[in-house]
Amino acid sequence: MSGLSLTVNGEKVAVAVEPRTSLADLVRENLNLTGTHLGCEQGVCGACTILVDGVPVRSCIGNATACDGASVRTIEDFDADPLMTELRAAFNKHHALQCGFCTPGMLIMARDIVLRLGDADEQRIRIELAGNLCRCTGYSGIVKAIRSVIVARQRAGAAEPRPTLPLGPAGSGHAKTGADVSGAAKAAVPSSRPAAEASARKPVPVPSAATGKKAPAVKQSFSIASPLPVVWQRFGEVPAMVRCIPGASLVSEEADGTYTIKMRIKMGPIGAEFAGTASQQRDDASKTGVIHGAGRDTKSASLAEGELTYRLSKEGDGTRVDIEVSYLLSGALAQFARAGIVTHFIGAITAQFAANLGRSLSPESADGPVEDAGELRVAGSLGVALKAWLGELLRNPFRRG
Ligand code: FES
Ligand code: FES
């Protein structure tokens, strides 16, 4: 057990927890603050959002012991908070909740949006709320409610966007807004973008010719039954390769060797369509190639840029393919770029791609009609990372050079 002391809703708390205990379990199980809800428990839905050191974080993926010395506020602490009172009334008025499961996290996030972005319009609110999912799909009412509070505060002359502060990291106990930010006093404490969000949205480094910086990369390998020369040739045929990527479609091929590609992804209620260009360089002697790409999802205004390096080698009668993916993802969808999730799903996508590629090279399927080319549909927990991966690997690779 690990002992830690922190301030929760204005009160000093000392507890002993298992090192693996999440912050969400700490507040719910140890402190009985069950207003914090748990939905996905993997940092996706935002139901567990609470304030740590004055900034919203997803408590399900926060380690409790990492919050030693931090100041935590849960939804229970906002009963008398004036802004939260306005938001609750607006949520009621605009029918912004049905079952209410997402509501505590939504309210915490909404309050942060109003305080941090005093002039946010509907589009900006939607982007800021991208990390909070409502399974009742009450987004329209939620956005209207938040917007109405912003407008009311603007009319009352109360809208003063808070200055941006350097982030903690939240939960470290080192944030400037730490121990002194408790109880109602926290309502006036400036807070910048949620720490978890900021961290998640931080662009992931990508190998860049401009900066020369080497980025961490995800490596995968797979085998294809076809001989090396055949696979090597296929890797050079971008249109055929695109057909192996579920949801991808080739829009055009330019004379300069670049390709315009679209990528459609559907994850439950969330849809994205990435569009961009790609090009690749190949070295016949070493059987290696590098694909550079970049694209944009017009719905979420997310940008993706990436590099995929592949190396082919003979493996018995077949071919071994080693790939290495580096990427940069910014914008609303960057929240899905958590390393563990992305790595897991790059593996899943790679397997899908490898299967399609193998099928397309088999004698029975000479031209390789593979997966549904119209849209990649992702279900369950895989959805989140697949979307990230699509944004990074798939669409980047063939979108631009
Ligand atoms: S329960 Fe924490 S983000 Fe879903
Ligand atoms: S109101 Fe039911 S999940 Fe949002």
CSV table of C-alpha atoms and ligand atoms in Angstrom, one decimal:
chain,number,residue,atom,x,y,z
A,1,MET,CA,0.0,0.0,0.0
A,2,SER,CA,1.1,3.6,-0.7
A,3,GLY,CA,0.2,6.4,1.6
A,4,LEU,CA,-0.7,9.7,0.1
A,5,SER,CA,-2.2,13.0,1.3
A,6,LEU,CA,-4.1,15.3,-0.9
A,7,THR,CA,-6.8,17.9,-0.7
A,8,VAL,CA,-10.2,16.7,-1.9
A,9,ASN,CA,-13.1,19.2,-2.2
A,10,GLY,CA,-11.3,21.5,0.1
A,11,GLU,CA,-10.6,19.0,2.8
A,12,LYS,CA,-7.2,17.4,3.6
A,13,VAL,CA,-7.3,13.6,3.0
A,14,ALA,CA,-4.8,11.0,4.0
A,15,VAL,CA,-5.3,7.5,2.5
A,16,ALA,CA,-3.4,4.3,1.8
A,17,VAL,CA,-4.0,2.8,-1.6
A,18,GLU,CA,-2.6,0.1,-3.8
A,19,PRO,CA,-0.1,1.5,-6.2
A,20,ARG,CA,-2.3,0.5,-9.1
A,21,THR,CA,-5.3,2.5,-7.8
A,22,SER,CA,-6.7,5.0,-10.2
A,23,LEU,CA,-7.7,8.4,-9.2
A,24,ALA,CA,-11.3,7.6,-10.1
A,25,ASP,CA,-11.3,4.6,-7.8
A,26,LEU,CA,-9.8,6.7,-5.0
A,27,VAL,CA,-12.6,9.2,-5.1
A,28,ARG,CA,-15.4,6.7,-5.7
A,29,GLU,CA,-14.3,3.7,-3.5
A,30,ASN,CA,-12.1,5.3,-0.8
A,31,LEU,CA,-13.9,8.6,-0.5
A,32,ASN,CA,-17.4,7.6,-1.6
A,33,LEU,CA,-17.6,10.5,-4.0
A,34,THR,CA,-19.7,8.6,-6.5
A,35,GLY,CA,-20.8,11.6,-8.5
A,36,THR,CA,-17.7,10.9,-10.6
A,37,HIS,CA,-18.9,8.3,-13.1
A,38,LEU,CA,-17.0,5.6,-14.8
A,39,GLY,CA,-17.8,4.7,-18.4
A,40,CYS,CA,-15.0,3.4,-20.6
A,41,GLU,CA,-12.3,3.4,-18.0
A,42,GLN,CA,-9.7,4.0,-20.7
A,43,GLY,CA,-9.7,7.7,-21.0
A,44,VAL,CA,-12.1,8.1,-23.9
A,45,CYS,CA,-15.6,9.0,-22.7
A,46,GLY,CA,-14.9,11.8,-20.2
A,47,ALA,CA,-17.5,10.6,-17.7
A,48,CYS,CA,-14.9,10.5,-15.0
A,49,THR,CA,-13.6,14.1,-15.5
A,50,ILE,CA,-12.7,15.9,-12.4
A,51,LEU,CA,-10.4,18.8,-11.6
A,52,VAL,CA,-6.9,18.2,-10.4
A,53,ASP,CA,-4.8,21.3,-9.6
A,54,GLY,CA,-7.6,23.3,-11.2
A,55,VAL,CA,-7.6,21.6,-14.6
A,56,PRO,CA,-10.0,18.8,-15.8
A,57,VAL,CA,-8.4,15.4,-16.0
A,58,ARG,CA,-9.8,11.9,-16.7
A,59,SER,CA,-9.6,10.3,-13.4
A,60,CYS,CA,-9.9,6.8,-14.7
A,61,ILE,CA,-6.5,6.9,-16.3
A,62,GLY,CA,-4.9,9.0,-13.5
A,63,ASN,CA,-2.8,7.2,-11.0
A,64,ALA,CA,-3.9,8.1,-7.5
A,65,THR,CA,-0.4,7.9,-6.1
A,66,ALA,CA,0.7,10.4,-8.7
A,67,CYS,CA,-1.7,12.9,-7.2
A,68,ASP,CA,0.1,13.1,-3.8
A,69,GLY,CA,-0.1,16.7,-2.7
A,70,ALA,CA,-2.5,17.7,-5.4
A,71,SER,CA,-5.8,19.5,-5.0
A,72,VAL,CA,-8.8,17.5,-6.4
A,73,ARG,CA,-12.4,18.7,-7.0
A,74,THR,CA,-15.2,16.4,-7.8
A,75,ILE,CA,-18.7,17.3,-9.0
A,76,GLU,CA,-19.9,17.2,-5.3
A,77,ASP,CA,-17.8,20.3,-4.6
A,78,PHE,CA,-19.8,22.5,-7.0
A,79,ASP,CA,-23.2,22.6,-5.3
A,80,ALA,CA,-22.7,26.2,-4.4
A,81,ASP,CA,-20.5,27.2,-7.2
A,82,PRO,CA,-22.2,30.2,-9.0
A,83,LEU,CA,-21.1,29.3,-12.5
A,84,MET,CA,-22.0,25.6,-12.0
A,85,THR,CA,-25.4,26.8,-10.8
A,86,GLU,CA,-25.9,28.7,-14.1
A,87,LEU,CA,-24.8,25.7,-16.0
A,88,ARG,CA,-27.1,23.3,-14.2
A,89,ALA,CA,-30.0,25.6,-14.9
A,90,ALA,CA,-29.0,25.9,-18.6
A,91,PHE,CA,-28.7,22.1,-18.9
A,92,ASN,CA,-32.2,21.8,-17.5
A,93,LYS,CA,-33.6,24.5,-19.8
A,94,HIS,CA,-32.0,23.1,-22.9
A,95,HIS,CA,-32.7,19.4,-22.1
A,96,ALA,CA,-29.0,18.7,-22.1
A,97,LEU,CA,-29.3,15.5,-20.2
A,98,GLN,CA,-31.4,12.4,-20.5
A,99,CYS,CA,-30.0,9.5,-18.4
A,100,GLY,CA,-27.5,11.9,-16.8
A,101,PHE,CA,-24.6,9.5,-16.8
A,102,CYS,CA,-22.3,11.8,-18.7
A,103,THR,CA,-23.5,14.9,-16.9
A,104,PRO,CA,-21.0,15.2,-14.1
A,105,GLY,CA,-18.1,15.1,-16.5
A,106,MET,CA,-19.9,17.3,-19.0
A,107,LEU,CA,-20.5,19.9,-16.3
A,108,ILE,CA,-16.9,19.9,-15.1
A,109,MET,CA,-15.8,20.3,-18.7
A,110,ALA,CA,-18.5,22.9,-19.5
A,111,ARG,CA,-17.4,25.0,-16.6
A,112,ASP,CA,-13.8,24.9,-17.7
A,113,ILE,CA,-14.8,25.9,-21.2
A,114,VAL,CA,-16.8,28.9,-20.0
A,115,LEU,CA,-14.0,30.0,-17.7
A,116,ARG,CA,-11.2,29.4,-20.1
A,117,LEU,CA,-12.9,30.5,-23.4
A,118,GLY,CA,-15.3,33.2,-22.5
A,119,ASP,CA,-16.3,33.8,-26.1
A,120,ALA,CA,-16.4,30.3,-27.4
A,121,ASP,CA,-18.9,29.8,-30.3
A,122,GLU,CA,-20.8,26.7,-31.0
A,123,GLN,CA,-18.1,25.2,-33.1
A,124,ARG,CA,-15.4,25.8,-30.6
A,125,ILE,CA,-17.6,24.3,-27.8
A,126,ARG,CA,-18.1,21.2,-29.9
A,127,ILE,CA,-14.4,20.9,-30.4
A,128,GLU,CA,-13.7,21.4,-26.7
A,129,LEU,CA,-16.3,18.8,-25.8
A,130,ALA,CA,-14.9,16.2,-28.2
A,131,GLY,CA,-13.5,14.2,-25.4
A,132,ASN,CA,-16.8,13.9,-23.5
A,133,LEU,CA,-19.2,11.4,-25.0
A,134,CYS,CA,-22.9,11.3,-24.3
A,135,ARG,CA,-24.4,7.9,-25.0
A,136,CYS,CA,-27.8,9.5,-25.1
A,137,THR,CA,-26.5,11.7,-27.9
A,138,GLY,CA,-27.7,14.9,-26.3
A,139,TYR,CA,-24.9,17.0,-27.7
A,140,SER,CA,-27.2,19.6,-29.3
A,141,GLY,CA,-28.8,20.5,-26.0
A,142,ILE,CA,-25.4,20.4,-24.2
A,143,VAL,CA,-23.8,22.7,-26.6
A,144,LYS,CA,-26.8,25.1,-26.5
A,145,ALA,CA,-26.7,25.1,-22.8
A,146,ILE,CA,-23.0,26.0,-22.6
A,147,ARG,CA,-23.4,28.6,-25.3
A,148,SER,CA,-26.3,30.2,-23.5
A,149,VAL,CA,-24.3,30.6,-20.4
A,150,ILE,CA,-21.4,32.1,-22.3
A,151,VAL,CA,-23.8,34.6,-24.0
A,152,ALA,CA,-25.5,35.5,-20.7
A,153,ARG,CA,-22.1,36.1,-19.1
A,154,GLN,CA,-21.0,38.2,-22.0
A,155,ARG,CA,-24.2,40.3,-21.8
A,156,ALA,CA,-23.6,40.7,-18.0
A,157,GLY,CA,-20.0,41.7,-18.6
A,158,ALA,CA,-18.8,38.7,-16.7
A,159,ALA,CA,-17.0,37.0,-19.5
A,160,GLU,CA,-13.3,37.3,-18.9
A,161,PRO,CA,-11.3,34.6,-20.5
A,162,ARG,CA,-8.7,33.4,-18.0
A,163,PRO,CA,-5.1,33.8,-18.7
A,164,THR,CA,-3.4,30.6,-19.7
A,165,LEU,CA,-1.2,29.1,-17.0
A,166,PRO,CA,1.6,26.6,-17.4
A,167,LEU,CA,0.2,23.2,-16.7
A,168,GLY,CA,1.3,21.2,-13.7
A,169,PRO,CA,1.4,18.4,-14.8
A,170,ALA,CA,-1.9,18.1,-13.1
A,171,GLY,CA,-1.8,15.7,-10.2
A,172,SER,CA,1.8,16.1,-9.6
A,173,GLY,CA,1.3,18.5,-6.8
A,174,HIS,CA,3.6,20.9,-8.5
A,175,ALA,CA,1.1,22.9,-10.4
A,176,LYS,CA,1.0,26.6,-9.3
A,177,THR,CA,-2.8,26.2,-8.8
A,178,GLY,CA,-2.2,23.3,-6.5
A,179,ALA,CA,-3.0,23.3,-2.8
A,180,ASP,CA,-4.3,26.8,-2.7
A,181,VAL,CA,-7.0,25.9,-5.1
A,182,SER,CA,-9.7,24.4,-3.0
A,183,GLY,CA,-13.3,24.8,-2.3
A,184,ALA,CA,-15.2,27.7,-3.7
A,185,ALA,CA,-12.0,29.7,-4.1
A,186,LYS,CA,-11.1,27.5,-7.0
A,187,ALA,CA,-13.9,28.9,-9.1
A,188,ALA,CA,-11.8,32.0,-9.6
A,189,VAL,CA,-8.6,30.2,-10.3
A,190,PRO,CA,-7.4,30.5,-13.9
A,191,SER,CA,-6.9,27.2,-15.6
A,192,SER,CA,-5.6,26.5,-19.0
A,193,ARG,CA,-6.5,23.5,-21.2
A,194,PRO,CA,-7.2,20.3,-19.2
A,195,ALA,CA,-3.9,18.7,-18.4
A,196,ALA,CA,-4.9,15.3,-19.7
A,197,GLU,CA,-6.4,16.9,-22.8
A,198,ALA,CA,-3.3,19.1,-23.3
A,199,SER,CA,-1.1,16.2,-22.9
A,200,ALA,CA,-3.2,14.0,-25.3
A,201,ARG,CA,-3.4,16.8,-27.9
A,202,LYS,CA,0.2,17.6,-27.8
A,203,PRO,CA,1.5,16.9,-31.2
A,204,VAL,CA,3.4,13.6,-31.3
A,205,PRO,CA,6.8,14.1,-32.7
A,206,VAL,CA,7.3,12.9,-36.3
A,207,PRO,CA,10.5,12.4,-38.2
A,208,SER,CA,10.8,15.6,-40.1
A,209,ALA,CA,13.2,16.6,-42.7
A,210,ALA,CA,12.7,20.2,-41.6
A,211,THR,CA,13.6,19.6,-38.0
A,212,GLY,CA,15.8,16.6,-38.4
A,213,LYS,CA,14.2,15.3,-35.1
A,214,LYS,CA,13.8,11.6,-34.7
A,215,ALA,CA,10.5,10.6,-33.3
A,216,PRO,CA,9.5,7.5,-31.3
A,217,ALA,CA,8.0,5.0,-33.7
A,218,VAL,CA,5.7,2.0,-33.5
A,219,LYS,CA,7.1,-1.1,-35.1
A,220,GLN,CA,5.2,-4.0,-36.6
A,221,SER,CA,6.0,-7.1,-38.7
A,222,PHE,CA,4.0,-9.5,-40.7
A,223,SER,CA,4.5,-12.1,-43.3
A,224,ILE,CA,3.1,-12.5,-46.8
A,225,ALA,CA,3.0,-15.8,-48.6
A,226,SER,CA,4.0,-14.3,-51.9
A,227,PRO,CA,7.6,-14.1,-53.0
A,228,LEU,CA,9.7,-11.0,-52.3
A,229,PRO,CA,9.8,-9.6,-55.9
A,230,VAL,CA,6.0,-9.8,-56.1
A,231,VAL,CA,5.4,-8.1,-52.8
A,232,TRP,CA,8.1,-5.5,-53.6
A,233,GLN,CA,6.3,-4.6,-56.8
A,234,ARG,CA,3.0,-4.4,-55.1
A,235,PHE,CA,4.3,-2.0,-52.5
A,236,GLY,CA,5.3,0.3,-55.3
A,237,GLU,CA,1.7,0.3,-56.7
A,238,VAL,CA,0.0,2.9,-54.5
A,239,PRO,CA,-3.5,2.4,-55.9
A,240,ALA,CA,-3.3,-1.3,-55.2
A,241,MET,CA,-2.0,-0.6,-51.8
A,242,VAL,CA,-4.7,1.8,-51.0
A,243,ARG,CA,-7.3,-0.9,-51.8
A,244,CYS,CA,-5.8,-2.9,-49.0
A,245,ILE,CA,-6.6,-0.2,-46.5
A,246,PRO,CA,-10.1,-0.5,-45.2
A,247,GLY,CA,-12.0,2.8,-45.7
A,248,ALA,CA,-9.3,4.3,-47.9
A,249,SER,CA,-9.9,5.4,-51.5
A,250,LEU,CA,-7.6,6.9,-54.1
A,251,VAL,CA,-8.9,10.3,-55.3
A,252,SER,CA,-6.2,11.2,-57.8
A,253,GLU,CA,-2.7,10.6,-58.9
A,254,GLU,CA,-0.6,13.6,-59.9
A,255,ALA,CA,2.1,13.8,-62.5
A,256,ASP,CA,4.7,14.6,-59.8
A,257,GLY,CA,4.2,11.2,-58.2
A,258,THR,CA,1.9,12.3,-55.3
A,259,TYR,CA,-1.4,10.9,-54.5
A,260,THR,CA,-4.6,12.3,-53.1
A,261,ILE,CA,-6.4,9.9,-50.8
A,262,LYS,CA,-9.5,9.9,-48.6
A,263,MET,CA,-10.1,7.8,-45.5
A,264,ARG,CA,-13.5,7.4,-44.0
A,265,ILE,CA,-13.9,6.1,-40.5
A,266,LYS,CA,-17.0,5.4,-38.5
A,267,MET,CA,-16.9,4.7,-34.8
A,268,GLY,CA,-20.4,4.5,-33.4
A,269,PRO,CA,-21.7,8.1,-33.4
A,270,ILE,CA,-18.3,9.5,-34.4
A,271,GLY,CA,-17.4,9.8,-38.0
A,272,ALA,CA,-14.3,11.2,-39.6
A,273,GLU,CA,-13.1,11.7,-43.1
A,274,PHE,CA,-9.4,12.4,-43.7
A,275,ALA,CA,-8.2,13.8,-46.9
A,276,GLY,CA,-4.6,14.5,-47.9
A,277,THR,CA,-1.7,13.6,-50.1
A,278,ALA,CA,1.1,11.2,-50.0
A,279,SER,CA,4.2,10.2,-51.8
A,280,GLN,CA,6.9,7.6,-51.3
A,281,GLN,CA,10.6,6.9,-52.0
A,282,ARG,CA,11.9,3.5,-52.6
A,283,ASP,CA,15.3,1.8,-52.7
A,284,ASP,CA,15.3,-1.3,-54.8
A,285,ALA,CA,18.6,-2.5,-53.6
A,286,SER,CA,17.7,-2.6,-49.9
A,287,LYS,CA,14.0,-3.3,-50.6
A,288,THR,CA,13.0,-0.4,-48.3
A,289,GLY,CA,10.6,2.4,-48.8
A,290,VAL,CA,9.4,5.5,-47.0
A,291,ILE,CA,5.9,6.9,-47.3
A,292,HIS,CA,5.3,10.5,-46.2
A,293,GLY,CA,1.8,11.8,-45.8
A,294,ALA,CA,-0.4,14.4,-44.2
A,295,GLY,CA,-4.0,15.1,-44.1
A,296,ARG,CA,-7.0,16.8,-42.4
A,297,ASP,CA,-10.3,15.7,-41.0
A,298,THR,CA,-12.7,18.4,-42.0
A,299,LYS,CA,-15.2,17.5,-39.4
A,300,SER,CA,-12.9,17.8,-36.4
A,301,ALA,CA,-10.3,20.1,-37.9
A,302,SER,CA,-7.7,17.5,-36.9
A,303,LEU,CA,-4.4,17.4,-38.7
A,304,ALA,CA,-2.3,14.3,-39.2
A,305,GLU,CA,1.2,13.9,-40.5
A,306,GLY,CA,3.3,10.8,-40.6
A,307,GLU,CA,5.9,8.6,-42.0
A,308,LEU,CA,5.8,4.9,-42.6
A,309,THR,CA,9.1,3.1,-43.3
A,310,TYR,CA,8.9,-0.5,-44.6
A,311,ARG,CA,11.6,-3.1,-45.2
A,312,LEU,CA,10.9,-6.3,-47.1
A,313,SER,CA,13.0,-9.4,-46.8
A,314,LYS,CA,12.8,-13.0,-48.0
A,315,GLU,CA,11.3,-15.4,-45.6
A,316,GLY,CA,11.3,-18.9,-46.9
A,317,ASP,CA,9.1,-18.8,-50.0
A,318,GLY,CA,7.4,-15.7,-48.8
A,319,THR,CA,8.2,-12.2,-47.7
A,320,ARG,CA,8.6,-10.7,-44.3
A,321,VAL,CA,7.4,-7.1,-44.0
A,322,ASP,CA,8.8,-4.8,-41.2
A,323,ILE,CA,7.2,-1.4,-40.8
A,324,GLU,CA,7.9,1.5,-38.6
A,325,VAL,CA,5.3,4.2,-38.1
A,326,SER,CA,5.9,7.7,-36.7
A,327,TYR,CA,3.3,10.3,-36.6
A,328,LEU,CA,2.0,13.7,-35.5
A,329,LEU,CA,-1.7,14.2,-34.7
A,330,SER,CA,-3.1,17.5,-33.6
A,331,GLY,CA,-6.5,18.9,-33.1
A,332,ALA,CA,-9.6,17.3,-31.5
A,333,LEU,CA,-8.7,13.8,-32.5
A,334,ALA,CA,-5.3,14.0,-30.9
A,335,GLN,CA,-7.0,12.9,-27.7
A,336,PHE,CA,-7.0,9.4,-29.3
A,337,ALA,CA,-3.3,9.5,-29.7
A,338,ARG,CA,-2.4,7.9,-26.4
A,339,ALA,CA,0.6,5.7,-27.0
A,340,GLY,CA,-0.7,2.5,-25.5
A,341,ILE,CA,-3.9,2.6,-27.4
A,342,VAL,CA,-2.4,3.7,-30.6
A,343,THR,CA,0.3,1.0,-30.5
A,344,HIS,CA,-2.4,-1.6,-29.8
A,345,PHE,CA,-4.4,-0.5,-32.8
A,346,ILE,CA,-1.6,-0.1,-35.1
A,347,GLY,CA,-1.1,-3.7,-34.5
A,348,ALA,CA,-4.8,-4.4,-35.3
A,349,ILE,CA,-4.8,-2.3,-38.4
A,350,THR,CA,-1.5,-3.8,-39.6
A,351,ALA,CA,-3.0,-7.3,-39.3
A,352,GLN,CA,-6.0,-6.2,-41.3
A,353,PHE,CA,-3.8,-4.6,-43.9
A,354,ALA,CA,-1.6,-7.6,-44.1
A,355,ALA,CA,-4.5,-9.9,-44.6
A,356,ASN,CA,-5.9,-7.7,-47.4
A,357,LEU,CA,-2.5,-7.5,-49.0
A,358,GLY,CA,-2.0,-11.2,-48.9
A,359,ARG,CA,-5.5,-11.8,-50.3
A,360,SER,CA,-4.8,-9.3,-53.1
A,361,LEU,CA,-1.7,-11.1,-54.1
A,362,SER,CA,-3.2,-14.6,-54.0
A,363,PRO,CA,-3.8,-16.2,-57.4
A,364,GLU,CA,-7.6,-16.4,-56.6
A,365,SER,CA,-7.8,-12.6,-56.3
A,366,ALA,CA,-5.6,-11.2,-58.9
A,367,ASP,CA,-6.6,-7.6,-58.5
A,368,GLY,CA,-7.4,-7.8,-54.9
A,369,PRO,CA,-10.9,-6.6,-54.0
A,370,VAL,CA,-10.6,-6.5,-50.3
A,371,GLU,CA,-12.4,-4.8,-47.5
A,372,ASP,CA,-15.2,-2.4,-47.7
A,373,ALA,CA,-13.6,0.5,-49.4
A,374,GLY,CA,-16.3,3.0,-48.5
A,375,GLU,CA,-15.8,3.3,-44.8
A,376,LEU,CA,-13.9,1.8,-42.0
A,377,ARG,CA,-16.3,0.9,-39.2
A,378,VAL,CA,-14.9,0.4,-35.8
A,379,ALA,CA,-16.8,-1.1,-33.0
A,380,GLY,CA,-16.2,-1.3,-29.2
A,381,SER,CA,-13.0,-0.3,-27.6
A,382,LEU,CA,-11.0,-0.7,-30.8
A,383,GLY,CA,-12.8,2.3,-32.2
A,384,VAL,CA,-10.8,4.9,-30.4
A,385,ALA,CA,-7.4,3.8,-31.4
A,386,LEU,CA,-8.3,2.8,-34.9
A,387,LYS,CA,-9.5,6.3,-35.5
A,388,ALA,CA,-6.3,7.6,-34.3
A,389,TRP,CA,-4.4,5.2,-36.4
A,390,LEU,CA,-6.3,6.0,-39.4
A,391,GLY,CA,-5.5,9.6,-38.8
A,392,GLU,CA,-1.9,8.8,-38.5
A,393,LEU,CA,-0.8,5.8,-40.3
A,394,LEU,CA,-3.3,5.2,-43.1
A,395,ARG,CA,-4.1,8.6,-44.2
A,396,ASN,CA,-0.7,10.0,-43.7
A,397,PRO,CA,1.1,7.4,-45.5
A,398,PHE,CA,-0.7,7.8,-48.8
A,399,ARG,CA,-1.7,11.4,-48.6
A,400,ARG,CA,1.2,13.5,-49.2
A,401,GLY,CA,4.8,13.7,-49.4
B,1,FES,S1,-14.3,6.6,-17.6
B,1,FES,FE1,-12.7,7.9,-17.7
B,1,FES,S2,-12.7,8.6,-19.8
B,1,FES,FE2,-14.3,7.2,-19.7
B,2,FES,S1,-27.3,12.1,-20.9
B,2,FES,FE1,-27.1,9.9,-21.0
B,2,FES,S2,-25.0,9.7,-21.4
B,2,FES,FE2,-25.3,11.8,-21.6
